[in-house]
Coordinates of C-alpha atoms in Angstrom, one line a residue:
Chain I
M1 CA -33.0 28.1 3.8
M2 CA -30.1 30.9 2.0
D3 CA -32.4 33.4 3.5
P4 CA -30.6 35.7 5.9
Q5 CA -33.4 37.3 7.2
S6 CA -35.0 33.3 8.6
P7 CA -33.8 31.8 12.1
P8 CA -30.5 31.1 12.9
V9 CA -30.0 27.0 12.7
P10 CA -26.3 25.8 13.7
P11 CA -23.8 25.1 11.1
A12 CA -24.0 21.6 9.5
V13 CA -20.0 21.8 10.1
S14 CA -17.6 24.6 11.5
Y15 CA -14.9 25.5 11.5
R16 CA -13.1 28.3 13.8
D17 CA -8.7 29.0 12.9
V18 CA -8.6 25.9 12.1
S19 CA -4.5 24.6 11.2
Y20 CA -2.2 22.2 10.8
R21 CA 1.2 21.2 9.8
Y22 CA 2.5 17.3 8.5
P23 CA 5.0 15.7 10.7
G24 CA 7.8 16.8 9.7
E25 CA 7.1 19.5 7.4
P26 CA 8.0 23.4 7.8
S27 CA 5.0 25.1 6.4
L28 CA 1.5 25.1 7.5
A29 CA -0.8 23.2 5.7
L30 CA -3.8 25.2 7.0
E31 CA -3.5 28.0 8.2
G32 CA -6.9 29.7 10.3
V33 CA -9.4 28.2 8.1
T34 CA -13.0 29.6 9.6
L35 CA -15.8 28.8 7.2
D36 CA -20.1 26.9 8.3
V37 CA -21.5 24.8 6.5
R38 CA -24.4 25.7 5.8
Q39 CA -27.2 23.2 7.2
G40 CA -28.8 21.7 3.9
E41 CA -26.2 23.7 0.9
R42 CA -24.1 22.4 -1.0
L43 CA -20.8 23.5 -0.6
G44 CA -17.3 23.6 -2.3
I45 CA -13.7 23.5 -1.4
L46 CA -12.2 25.0 -5.0
G47 CA -7.8 24.8 -4.3
P48 CA -4.8 23.4 -6.1
N49 CA -3.4 20.1 -5.5
G50 CA -1.1 21.0 -1.5
G51 CA -3.2 22.8 -1.0
G52 CA -5.5 22.0 2.4
K53 CA -8.6 20.6 0.6
S54 CA -8.3 16.7 1.3
T55 CA -6.2 18.2 5.3
L56 CA -10.1 19.7 5.9
L57 CA -12.0 16.4 3.7
K58 CA -9.6 14.8 6.7
I59 CA -10.4 16.3 9.4
T60 CA -14.0 17.3 8.7
L61 CA -13.9 13.0 8.8
G62 CA -12.1 12.3 12.0
L63 CA -9.2 10.6 10.3
I64 CA -6.5 13.8 11.7
P65 CA -6.4 13.6 15.6
K66 CA -6.5 17.1 17.5
G67 CA -3.5 18.8 19.7
G68 CA -1.0 17.0 20.4
A69 CA 2.5 17.8 18.3
A70 CA 0.8 15.8 15.2
G71 CA -2.6 17.3 15.3
W72 CA -4.1 19.3 14.1
S73 CA -5.9 23.0 16.0
G74 CA -9.2 24.7 16.1
A75 CA -12.6 23.9 16.7
V76 CA -14.3 21.8 14.0
T77 CA -18.1 20.2 15.3
V78 CA -20.3 18.7 12.7
F79 CA -23.7 18.5 13.3
G80 CA -22.8 19.7 16.8
L81 CA -20.3 16.7 17.5
D82 CA -17.0 16.6 17.7
P83 CA -15.9 14.7 13.9
A84 CA -14.9 11.7 15.3
E85 CA -17.9 10.9 17.2
A86 CA -19.9 12.2 14.1
C87 CA -18.5 9.6 11.9
R88 CA -18.7 6.7 14.3
N89 CA -22.4 8.2 14.9
G90 CA -23.0 7.3 10.6
I91 CA -23.5 11.2 10.2
V92 CA -21.4 11.6 7.8
G93 CA -21.2 10.1 4.1
Y94 CA -17.4 10.2 2.6
V95 CA -18.2 9.6 -0.5
P96 CA -13.9 8.5 -1.6
Q97 CA -12.4 9.0 -5.2
R98 CA -13.6 5.5 -7.0
T99 CA -10.4 4.3 -7.2
E100 CA -9.6 3.3 -3.8
A101 CA -11.6 0.7 -2.7
E102 CA -10.5 -3.2 -3.7
L103 CA -13.1 -4.4 -7.0
A104 CA -12.0 -6.6 -7.7
F105 CA -14.0 -7.9 -4.2
P106 CA -16.7 -11.2 -4.7
L107 CA -18.9 -8.2 -3.7
S108 CA -22.0 -7.4 -5.3
V109 CA -23.9 -3.3 -5.6
S110 CA -26.6 -4.2 -3.4
D111 CA -23.9 -5.6 -0.7
V112 CA -21.9 -3.1 -1.5
V113 CA -24.5 -0.7 -1.1
T114 CA -25.5 -2.5 2.6
M115 CA -22.1 -2.3 3.7
P116 CA -21.8 0.7 6.5
A117 CA -25.1 0.3 6.4
A118 CA -25.1 -3.2 8.3
W119 CA -21.7 -3.2 10.0
R120 CA -22.6 -3.2 13.6
L121 CA -25.6 -4.9 13.6
S122 CA -24.8 -8.5 15.7
P123 CA -22.8 -11.4 13.5
F124 CA -25.6 -13.2 13.6
R125 CA -29.1 -10.8 12.4
A126 CA -29.4 -10.6 9.0
P127 CA -30.0 -7.1 7.9
P128 CA -33.2 -5.8 9.4
P129 CA -35.9 -4.9 6.5
D130 CA -35.6 -1.0 7.1
V131 CA -31.5 -1.8 6.9
R132 CA -32.9 -3.8 3.5
E133 CA -35.6 -0.5 3.2
R134 CA -32.8 2.0 3.1
V135 CA -30.9 0.3 0.2
R136 CA -33.6 -0.1 -2.3
G137 CA -34.7 3.7 -1.2
A138 CA -30.4 4.8 -2.3
L139 CA -30.2 3.0 -5.1
S140 CA -33.6 3.5 -6.7
L141 CA -32.6 7.6 -5.6
V142 CA -29.6 6.9 -7.9
G143 CA -31.4 5.4 -11.0
M144 CA -29.0 2.2 -9.8
E145 CA -32.1 -0.1 -8.7
S146 CA -32.2 -2.4 -11.1
D147 CA -28.1 -3.3 -10.6
G148 CA -28.0 -3.8 -6.9
D149 CA -27.1 -7.7 -8.2
R150 CA -24.1 -6.8 -10.5
P151 CA -20.6 -7.6 -9.6
I152 CA -19.1 -4.1 -7.9
G153 CA -16.2 -4.5 -10.3
G154 CA -18.2 -5.0 -13.8
L155 CA -19.3 -0.9 -13.0
S156 CA -18.2 1.7 -15.2
G157 CA -16.7 4.8 -13.2
G158 CA -19.6 6.5 -12.9
Q159 CA -22.1 3.7 -12.3
L160 CA -18.8 3.4 -8.9
Q161 CA -19.8 6.9 -7.9
R162 CA -23.4 6.1 -8.1
V163 CA -23.6 3.0 -5.6
M164 CA -20.5 5.6 -3.1
I165 CA -22.6 7.9 -2.8
A166 CA -26.3 5.2 -2.4
R167 CA -23.8 3.6 0.1
A168 CA -23.8 6.7 2.2
I169 CA -27.0 7.7 1.5
A170 CA -28.2 4.3 3.3
A171 CA -25.7 5.0 6.4
G172 CA -27.6 7.6 7.5
A173 CA -25.8 9.9 6.4
R174 CA -26.8 13.6 7.1
L175 CA -23.9 15.2 4.8
L176 CA -22.0 13.8 2.0
A177 CA -18.5 15.0 1.9
L178 CA -17.9 14.1 -1.7
D179 CA -13.7 13.8 -2.5
E180 CA -12.9 14.8 -6.5
P181 CA -15.8 13.1 -7.4
T182 CA -15.1 13.5 -11.0
V183 CA -12.2 11.9 -11.3
G184 CA -11.8 9.3 -14.1
I185 CA -15.8 10.4 -15.4
D186 CA -15.9 11.5 -19.6
A187 CA -17.3 15.5 -19.1
R188 CA -21.0 13.4 -20.6
G189 CA -20.5 11.3 -17.2
Q190 CA -19.8 14.6 -15.2
H191 CA -22.6 17.1 -16.6
L192 CA -25.5 13.7 -15.5
F193 CA -23.6 12.9 -12.1
A194 CA -23.9 17.2 -11.7
E195 CA -27.6 16.5 -12.5
L196 CA -27.9 14.2 -10.0
L197 CA -26.3 15.6 -6.9
A198 CA -28.7 18.1 -7.1
D199 CA -31.7 15.7 -8.3
I200 CA -30.0 14.2 -4.3
H201 CA -30.2 17.5 -3.0
R202 CA -33.4 18.3 -3.8
R203 CA -34.9 15.7 -2.7
L204 CA -33.2 14.8 0.8
G205 CA -32.5 17.8 1.6
L206 CA -29.1 16.9 2.3
T207 CA -25.5 19.0 3.3
I208 CA -22.7 18.9 0.0
L209 CA -19.4 19.0 0.6
I210 CA -17.0 18.4 -2.7
V211 CA -13.6 19.4 -2.6
S212 CA -11.4 19.5 -6.0
H213 CA -9.9 20.7 -7.3
D214 CA -12.0 21.2 -10.6
L215 CA -14.3 24.8 -11.6
R216 CA -16.3 22.3 -14.1
V217 CA -17.4 20.0 -10.8
I218 CA -17.5 22.4 -8.3
A219 CA -19.8 25.7 -11.0
A220 CA -21.8 22.7 -12.4
G221 CA -22.9 21.7 -8.8
C222 CA -22.3 23.9 -5.6
D223 CA -24.4 27.0 -4.0
R224 CA -21.6 28.4 -3.1
V225 CA -17.5 28.0 -2.6
A226 CA -14.7 28.3 -0.3
C227 CA -11.6 28.8 -2.1
L228 CA -8.7 27.0 0.0
A229 CA -4.9 27.6 -0.8
R230 CA -3.4 26.5 3.0
R231 CA -5.2 30.3 4.2
L232 CA -9.7 30.5 3.0
H233 CA -8.6 33.6 0.5
S234 CA -12.4 33.9 -1.2
H235 CA -15.5 32.9 0.3
T236 CA -18.7 33.0 -2.5
S237 CA -20.9 31.6 -5.1
P238 CA -19.3 30.1 -7.8
R239 CA -20.7 33.3 -10.5
G240 CA -18.1 35.3 -7.7
L241 CA -15.1 33.0 -8.9
T242 CA -13.3 35.8 -10.9
P243 CA -10.2 35.0 -13.5
A244 CA -7.7 37.7 -9.6
V245 CA -9.8 35.4 -7.9
L246 CA -8.7 32.1 -9.8
A247 CA -5.5 33.5 -10.1
E248 CA -4.5 34.1 -6.6
L249 CA -5.4 31.5 -5.7
F250 CA -4.1 29.1 -8.1
S251 CA -0.4 31.6 -8.4
H252 CA -1.4 31.7 -12.2
N253 CA -1.5 28.4 -13.3
L254 CA -5.6 28.6 -14.9
E255 CA -5.5 25.8 -17.0
G256 CA -6.9 22.7 -16.4
V257 CA -9.0 24.4 -13.8
L258 CA -10.9 26.1 -16.6
G259 CA -12.9 24.5 -18.2
D260 CA -16.4 24.5 -20.8
A261 CA -18.2 25.1 -17.0
V262 CA -17.3 29.0 -17.5
H263 CA -18.1 29.1 -20.7
V264 CA -21.7 29.1 -20.9
D265 CA -21.7 30.6 -17.7
A266 CA -22.8 34.3 -18.4
H267 CA -23.7 35.5 -15.4
A268 CA -19.9 34.9 -14.7
A269 CA -18.5 36.8 -18.0
S270 CA -20.0 39.8 -16.8
E271 CA -19.6 39.5 -13.8
C272 CA -15.6 39.3 -14.6
A273 CA -15.7 42.3 -17.1
A274 CA -17.6 44.2 -13.5
H275 CA -14.6 43.9 -12.0
G276 CA -12.7 44.9 -14.7
H277 CA -12.0 41.7 -16.4
P278 CA -11.9 40.5 -19.1
P279 CA -14.5 37.6 -20.1
I280 CA -12.5 34.3 -19.3
S281 CA -12.7 32.5 -22.6
A282 CA -12.0 29.0 -21.1
P283 CA -10.5 26.8 -24.1
H284 CA -12.5 23.7 -24.2
V285 CA -9.6 22.0 -22.8
P286 CA -10.3 18.9 -20.3
G287 CA -8.7 19.6 -17.0
P288 CA -6.0 17.3 -16.4
A289 CA -9.2 15.2 -14.2
C290 CA -11.0 15.2 -17.3
E291 CA -9.8 11.3 -18.3
H292 CA -12.1 8.8 -20.0
G293 CA -13.5 5.7 -17.7
R294 CA -14.1 2.3 -17.9
Chain H
M1 CA -2.9 -48.1 -1.3
R2 CA -1.5 -47.4 1.7
T3 CA -3.2 -44.2 3.0
I4 CA -6.6 -46.8 3.1
E5 CA -4.4 -49.6 4.5
Y6 CA -3.4 -47.0 6.8
L7 CA -6.5 -45.9 8.1
S8 CA -8.4 -49.8 8.3
D9 CA -5.3 -50.8 11.4
P10 CA -6.5 -49.8 14.1
L11 CA -2.6 -50.2 15.4
L12 CA -1.2 -48.4 12.2
R13 CA -3.9 -45.4 12.1
G14 CA -2.7 -42.9 15.4
H15 CA 0.1 -42.7 12.7
L16 CA -1.4 -41.1 9.6
L17 CA -5.2 -40.0 11.2
P18 CA -3.4 -36.8 13.5
P19 CA -2.0 -35.4 10.3
L20 CA -5.2 -35.1 8.7
V21 CA -7.0 -34.4 10.4
A22 CA -5.2 -31.1 11.6
A23 CA -5.1 -30.7 7.6
L24 CA -8.4 -29.9 7.6
A25 CA -8.4 -28.2 10.8
L26 CA -5.9 -25.9 8.5
A27 CA -7.4 -25.8 4.7
I28 CA -10.9 -24.7 6.8
C29 CA -9.4 -21.6 8.5
G30 CA -6.6 -21.4 5.9
S31 CA -8.9 -21.1 2.8
L32 CA -11.1 -18.7 5.1
L33 CA -8.0 -16.2 5.2
S34 CA -7.2 -17.3 2.1
V35 CA -9.9 -15.1 0.7
L36 CA -9.7 -12.3 2.7
V37 CA -5.3 -12.4 1.8
V38 CA -5.9 -13.1 -2.0
L39 CA -8.2 -9.6 -2.3
K40 CA -5.9 -7.4 0.4
R41 CA -3.2 -8.0 -1.7
M42 CA -1.3 -9.6 0.9
S43 CA 0.0 -12.7 0.5
F44 CA 3.8 -10.7 0.9
I45 CA 2.8 -10.4 4.4
G46 CA 2.1 -14.0 5.6
Q47 CA 5.5 -14.9 3.0
G48 CA 7.2 -12.5 5.6
V49 CA 5.2 -14.0 9.0
S50 CA 5.9 -17.9 7.9
H51 CA 9.2 -17.2 7.2
S52 CA 9.9 -15.1 10.5
A53 CA 8.5 -18.6 11.4
F54 CA 11.7 -20.4 11.4
G55 CA 13.1 -17.2 13.7
G56 CA 10.8 -19.0 16.4
V57 CA 11.6 -22.2 16.0
G58 CA 15.4 -21.2 16.8
L59 CA 14.0 -19.1 19.5
A60 CA 12.2 -22.6 20.7
A61 CA 15.2 -25.0 20.6
L62 CA 17.2 -22.6 22.5
L63 CA 14.9 -22.1 25.5
S64 CA 14.3 -26.1 24.9
G65 CA 17.6 -27.1 25.6
L66 CA 18.6 -24.2 27.9
I67 CA 15.8 -25.5 30.4
S68 CA 16.1 -28.7 33.1
G69 CA 13.4 -31.3 30.5
G70 CA 12.8 -28.9 27.2
L71 CA 9.6 -27.4 26.3
S72 CA 6.7 -28.8 26.3
P73 CA 4.7 -29.2 22.4
V74 CA 2.0 -27.0 23.0
A75 CA 5.1 -24.5 24.9
Q76 CA 7.2 -25.0 21.3
Y77 CA 4.1 -23.3 19.6
A78 CA 3.6 -20.9 22.0
V79 CA 7.0 -19.8 21.8
V80 CA 6.7 -19.4 18.1
L81 CA 3.1 -17.6 17.9
V82 CA 4.6 -15.2 19.9
F83 CA 7.2 -14.3 17.8
C84 CA 5.6 -14.8 14.8
A85 CA 2.7 -12.2 16.3
G86 CA 5.9 -10.2 17.1
A87 CA 7.0 -10.1 13.8
A88 CA 3.4 -9.4 11.9
L89 CA 2.6 -6.6 14.3
A90 CA 6.1 -5.5 13.6
V91 CA 6.2 -5.7 9.3
A92 CA 1.9 -3.9 9.9
T93 CA 3.5 -1.0 12.1
L94 CA 6.7 -0.7 9.7
G95 CA 5.3 -0.7 6.4
D96 CA 2.4 1.6 7.4
R97 CA 5.1 5.3 8.5
K98 CA 6.1 6.7 4.8
S99 CA 9.6 5.7 5.3
L100 CA 9.8 2.6 5.1
G101 CA 7.4 0.7 2.6
M102 CA 5.2 -2.1 3.0
D103 CA 8.1 -4.4 1.2
T104 CA 11.5 -3.3 3.3
A105 CA 9.6 -4.0 6.3
I106 CA 9.0 -7.6 5.0
G107 CA 11.9 -7.6 3.2
V108 CA 14.0 -7.3 6.1
L109 CA 12.0 -9.2 9.3
L110 CA 12.1 -12.2 6.4
V111 CA 16.4 -12.6 5.8
S112 CA 16.9 -11.6 9.1
S113 CA 14.9 -13.5 11.5
M114 CA 16.3 -16.6 9.0
A115 CA 19.1 -15.5 10.4
L116 CA 18.6 -15.8 13.5
G117 CA 16.8 -19.3 13.5
A118 CA 19.9 -20.9 12.2
V119 CA 22.6 -19.2 14.7
L120 CA 19.8 -20.9 16.7
L121 CA 19.1 -23.8 15.6
S122 CA 23.2 -24.3 15.2
I123 CA 23.6 -23.3 18.6
A124 CA 20.5 -25.1 20.5
S125 CA 22.1 -28.3 18.5
R126 CA 25.9 -28.0 20.0
M127 CA 24.5 -28.2 23.1
A128 CA 22.6 -31.1 23.0
R129 CA 25.4 -32.2 21.3
S130 CA 27.5 -31.9 24.3
G131 CA 25.3 -33.0 26.2
G132 CA 24.8 -36.0 25.3
T133 CA 20.7 -35.7 24.3
S134 CA 19.2 -36.5 21.0
P135 CA 17.9 -32.2 19.6
P136 CA 15.4 -30.8 20.8
I137 CA 14.2 -30.2 16.6
Q138 CA 14.0 -32.2 14.1
G139 CA 15.9 -32.8 10.9
W140 CA 16.0 -28.8 9.5
E141 CA 13.9 -30.3 5.5
S142 CA 11.7 -30.8 8.3
I143 CA 10.9 -27.4 9.1
L144 CA 11.7 -25.6 5.6
F145 CA 9.1 -28.0 3.6
G146 CA 7.6 -29.8 6.4
S147 CA 6.5 -33.0 7.3
I148 CA 3.1 -35.6 7.9
L149 CA 5.7 -37.8 10.9
G150 CA 5.6 -34.8 13.9
V151 CA 2.2 -34.7 13.9
G152 CA 0.5 -36.1 16.9
W153 CA -2.3 -35.9 18.2
A154 CA -1.3 -32.9 21.0
D155 CA -0.2 -30.9 17.4
A156 CA -3.6 -31.6 15.6
A157 CA -5.4 -30.8 18.7
V158 CA -3.1 -27.1 18.7
A159 CA -4.8 -27.1 15.0
C160 CA -8.6 -27.5 15.0
G161 CA -8.7 -25.3 18.1
V162 CA -6.9 -22.7 16.3
S163 CA -9.1 -23.9 12.8
A164 CA -11.6 -22.2 15.5
T165 CA -10.4 -19.6 17.5
V166 CA -9.7 -17.9 13.6
C167 CA -13.2 -19.8 11.9
L168 CA -14.9 -17.8 15.9
A169 CA -13.3 -14.5 14.1
I170 CA -13.6 -14.2 11.3
G171 CA -17.6 -15.6 11.5
W172 CA -17.9 -13.1 14.3
W173 CA -15.9 -9.7 13.0
R174 CA -17.3 -10.2 9.6
R175 CA -19.1 -7.5 8.7
P176 CA -16.9 -4.9 10.1
L177 CA -13.7 -7.1 8.5
L178 CA -15.1 -7.2 4.6
L179 CA -16.0 -3.0 4.9
W180 CA -11.9 -2.1 5.6
A181 CA -10.9 -4.9 3.9
F182 CA -13.6 -4.2 1.0
D183 CA -12.6 0.4 1.1
E184 CA -10.0 0.9 3.2
A185 CA -10.1 4.8 2.8
A186 CA -13.5 4.9 3.7
A187 CA -14.3 2.2 6.2
P188 CA -12.8 4.7 9.1
A189 CA -15.6 7.4 8.1
F190 CA -18.1 5.0 8.4
G191 CA -16.8 4.5 11.9
V192 CA -15.2 1.2 11.1
P193 CA -11.8 0.6 14.1
V194 CA -9.6 0.3 11.2
A195 CA -6.2 -0.7 13.5
R196 CA -8.5 -2.5 15.1
M197 CA -9.0 -4.9 12.2
K198 CA -5.9 -5.0 10.6
L199 CA -4.6 -5.9 13.8
T200 CA -6.7 -8.5 14.4
L201 CA -6.4 -10.2 10.8
V202 CA -2.6 -9.7 10.7
L203 CA -2.8 -11.6 14.4
L204 CA -5.2 -14.3 12.3
L205 CA -2.9 -15.0 9.7
A206 CA 0.0 -15.6 12.4
A207 CA -1.4 -18.8 13.8
T208 CA -2.6 -19.9 11.1
I209 CA 1.0 -19.9 9.9
V210 CA 2.8 -21.1 13.0
T211 CA 0.4 -24.0 12.8
G212 CA 0.5 -24.6 8.8
M213 CA 4.3 -24.6 9.4
K214 CA 4.3 -27.8 11.5
V215 CA 2.4 -29.7 8.5
A216 CA 4.0 -27.9 5.7
G217 CA 6.4 -26.4 6.4
V218 CA 8.1 -22.6 7.0
V219 CA 9.0 -22.2 3.5
L220 CA 5.5 -23.4 2.5
A221 CA 2.4 -22.6 4.9
T222 CA 2.0 -19.4 4.0
A223 CA 0.8 -21.0 0.4
L224 CA -2.1 -21.8 2.1
L225 CA -3.4 -18.2 2.6
V226 CA -2.5 -17.9 -1.2
L227 CA -3.6 -20.6 -3.0
P228 CA -6.6 -21.7 -2.0
G229 CA -8.5 -17.7 -2.4
A230 CA -6.9 -17.6 -5.2
A231 CA -8.5 -20.2 -7.2
A232 CA -12.0 -19.6 -5.6
I233 CA -12.0 -15.9 -6.9
A234 CA -11.5 -16.7 -10.2
I235 CA -14.0 -19.7 -10.0
S236 CA -16.9 -16.8 -8.8
R237 CA -17.4 -13.2 -8.2
R238 CA -20.1 -13.9 -5.4
L239 CA -18.8 -13.7 -1.6
L240 CA -20.9 -16.2 -0.7
P241 CA -19.8 -19.0 -3.3
V242 CA -16.5 -18.1 -2.7
F243 CA -15.7 -19.0 0.6
V244 CA -17.1 -22.1 0.3
C245 CA -14.7 -23.0 -3.1
S246 CA -11.7 -21.8 -1.6
V247 CA -12.8 -24.1 1.8
A248 CA -13.3 -27.1 -1.1
V249 CA -10.5 -25.5 -3.0
G250 CA -8.2 -26.2 1.3
V251 CA -9.7 -29.1 2.4
V252 CA -9.0 -31.0 -1.5
G253 CA -5.2 -29.8 -2.0
L254 CA -4.3 -30.3 1.7
L255 CA -5.3 -33.9 2.7
G256 CA -4.3 -34.6 -1.8
G257 CA -0.9 -33.4 -0.9
M258 CA -1.2 -35.0 2.1
I259 CA -1.9 -38.2 1.0
L260 CA 0.1 -38.0 -1.9
S261 CA 3.3 -37.6 0.3
F262 CA 2.1 -40.4 2.4
E263 CA 2.0 -42.3 -0.1
R264 CA 4.7 -41.5 -2.6
G265 CA 7.7 -40.0 1.2
W266 CA 7.7 -36.8 -1.1
P267 CA 7.7 -34.0 1.6
T268 CA 4.4 -32.9 2.9
G269 CA 4.2 -29.2 2.3
A270 CA 5.7 -29.4 -1.6
C271 CA 3.0 -32.3 -2.3
I272 CA -0.3 -30.1 -0.6
V273 CA 1.0 -26.8 -2.5
L274 CA 1.3 -28.8 -5.7
V275 CA -1.6 -29.7 -5.2
L276 CA -3.0 -26.6 -5.2
T277 CA -1.1 -25.5 -7.9
V278 CA -2.9 -27.8 -10.6
I279 CA -6.7 -26.8 -8.8
V280 CA -5.5 -22.7 -9.2
A281 CA -4.7 -23.3 -12.3
L282 CA -8.3 -25.4 -13.5
A283 CA -9.8 -22.8 -11.1
W284 CA -7.6 -19.7 -14.1
V285 CA -8.8 -22.5 -17.1
V286 CA -12.9 -22.9 -15.6
G287 CA -13.1 -18.7 -15.1
R288 CA -11.8 -17.9 -18.5
A289 CA -13.6 -19.6 -19.8
R290 CA -17.2 -19.2 -18.3
S291 CA -15.6 -15.6 -18.8
V292 CA -15.0 -15.4 -22.9
R293 CA -18.7 -17.2 -22.6
A294 CA -20.4 -14.7 -20.3
R295 CA -19.5 -12.3 -23.2
P296 CA -19.6 -13.2 -25.8
G297 CA -17.7 -10.9 -29.0
Q298 CA -16.3 -9.0 -26.3
G299 CA -12.8 -11.2 -25.4
P300 CA -12.0 -12.8 -22.0
A301 CA -13.3 -10.1 -19.4
V302 CA -11.0 -8.9 -17.9
N303 CA -9.6 -10.3 -13.9
P304 CA -10.0 -7.2 -12.4
L305 CA -6.9 -7.8 -10.0
E306 CA -5.4 -7.6 -13.1
S307 CA -6.2 -4.1 -14.7
A308 CA -6.3 -3.3 -10.9

C-alpha cells in the first residue's frame, strides 16, 4: 500500500495550510501545516511539549471549531469529511491518555468497550447481537477476551490502554488516533504495546495516528514520522530521524526523547554516520514519560 | 409510635402522608443523580446550587409581597427553580473558563446568593409587617434545615412530577450521559454532544435540589445528591447494583430521617442527613471488609476515588 506506483488513494486525513492561535496568545500554536496521512499507514507525530501536537489532534477530532477568531484556518478532511462530521459518524477512534477517564466508575471492561458502540441506540433497546459481537471481537483482538467482566478500575495501565483501543475498534473506527500512548507505561509495557499495535495494524489495516513526544514509541510503531514544532519540520521515516532533525525539533534538548529505540536501531546509526553525524549513543535514560504503571 | 398513630388515623394522615410521598419521590430521583454526582465529583456544584436557592427563596418572597394575593406554591417553585437553574448554568459556564476555576465560581455564587436571599427576605418580611399581613415565607430555620410541617399535597405533587422527569431523563439519556461522565475527554470524539449532556445533568440537579429544599432545607438538600451515591459506590462495583443500592439507601435514609424528625420533633433535614451518614459509614465498613476478604494477604483494596 506504500508503493508509489499504485494508483492514488485519497488520503485518510489531509491537512492543508492549517494554522491556529489559542485565544489570547500572541504566537501561533500551529503554522501552515500541510500533511497527508495515507490510508492504512502508521504515522507518528513527534514533537516537544507545547509544539502543537495535541492541538493538531484536537483539530483532527473536531474538538476545535473552524474559522472565526477562536478557530483554525486552512482545510482538514478526515476520509473526505469535515472532522466534526467524521467524529459524529464514529470514523475516528480516539484513544486518550489513560489518566483522563474516571476509573472509579462501577463499569466492567465490556461495559466500557460497548459504550461508544452503543450510545446512539434507542434507550429501550439492549445492545443487539452485532454490537455484542463487535465488542467481543475487539476485546479478543487486544487479548482481553477473558477480562470482559473485570471492573475497569482494577486494570493495570497497559491493560487499560488495550481496553481503550478495543473501545475505538468496537465503535467502528477506520482511524485510530492515539494521544501519548506510552505515558505511565513501563518499558516492558511499551514493548508489548508496540507489538499489539503492529498486530492490529496487520489484521485490520487501520490507519493509525500516534502523537507523542517520546521517540521510542514513534520509532517502534510507525511507518512515517512528521516532526511538529509549531511548523512541520520534517517528514520522514523513523530511520531518517537524524540528530540534526531532532536537535532542531527539540532545541538541542535531547535528554528524555532519545531512548533505547534509537540505540537498537542500527540503520539509524549508520544513516546518522552517512549524514556526517556521529551515531547516537543514547544512554538508557528513561524519558520523562517512562513512569512505572500501577 | 406517633407515626403509626398518625398514619392509621384518617384525619391525621393528611399531615404526614404528603411529606412522606414527597420524600419517597425525592429519594428516588436524588439517589439516581447522586451516583453521577459522586462519580463525576460534582458534590460542590450541588452545594453551590442548593445554597443559591436561598437567593431564589428571597426573590419568591419579595414577589409574593409585591403581587396582590401573593404567589401560589407552584409559582414560588417556578421562581426558585429559574433562579437555581440560572445559578447552575452560571457555575457550568464560568467554571469552564481557565481564568476562573470551578471552585471559585461556586464560592462566589454561593455566598452572593445567600446574601441576596437574606436581604430580599428581610425586605419582604418588613413589607408584610407594614401591610399588616403574615410573612410570605415561614421561618429561617425551616428554609435552612427543612421542615416536615410545610409540606402539603401541592409540594408532594411537585416532587412526584420532578422525580418522574428526572428518572425519565436519566433513563432516556443514560448511555450518552454515562459515556460523557466516564470519559469527558474522549466522549466528544465519539460524537457525544458533551455540552448538552452537561447542561442536562446540571438542570436535573437544580430541579431536584429545589424540590428537596422544601423537605431537607437549603443547607442540607445537597446531601440527597451525595450520600446515597457515596454509600452505593462503597458497596458495589457494578453499574446496575450501584444504582439500585443508591435508591435503596436514599429511600431508607429519607423515610427514616423523616420519621425520626416527626417522632422527636428535631429538624427534618438534619435527621435525614444523620440517618444517611450512618448508612454511608456502615457501607464504607462493609465495602472495606469485603475488599480485604476478596484479596487476602494484599491488604485492603485501594478505593479508586482516593487514589485517582
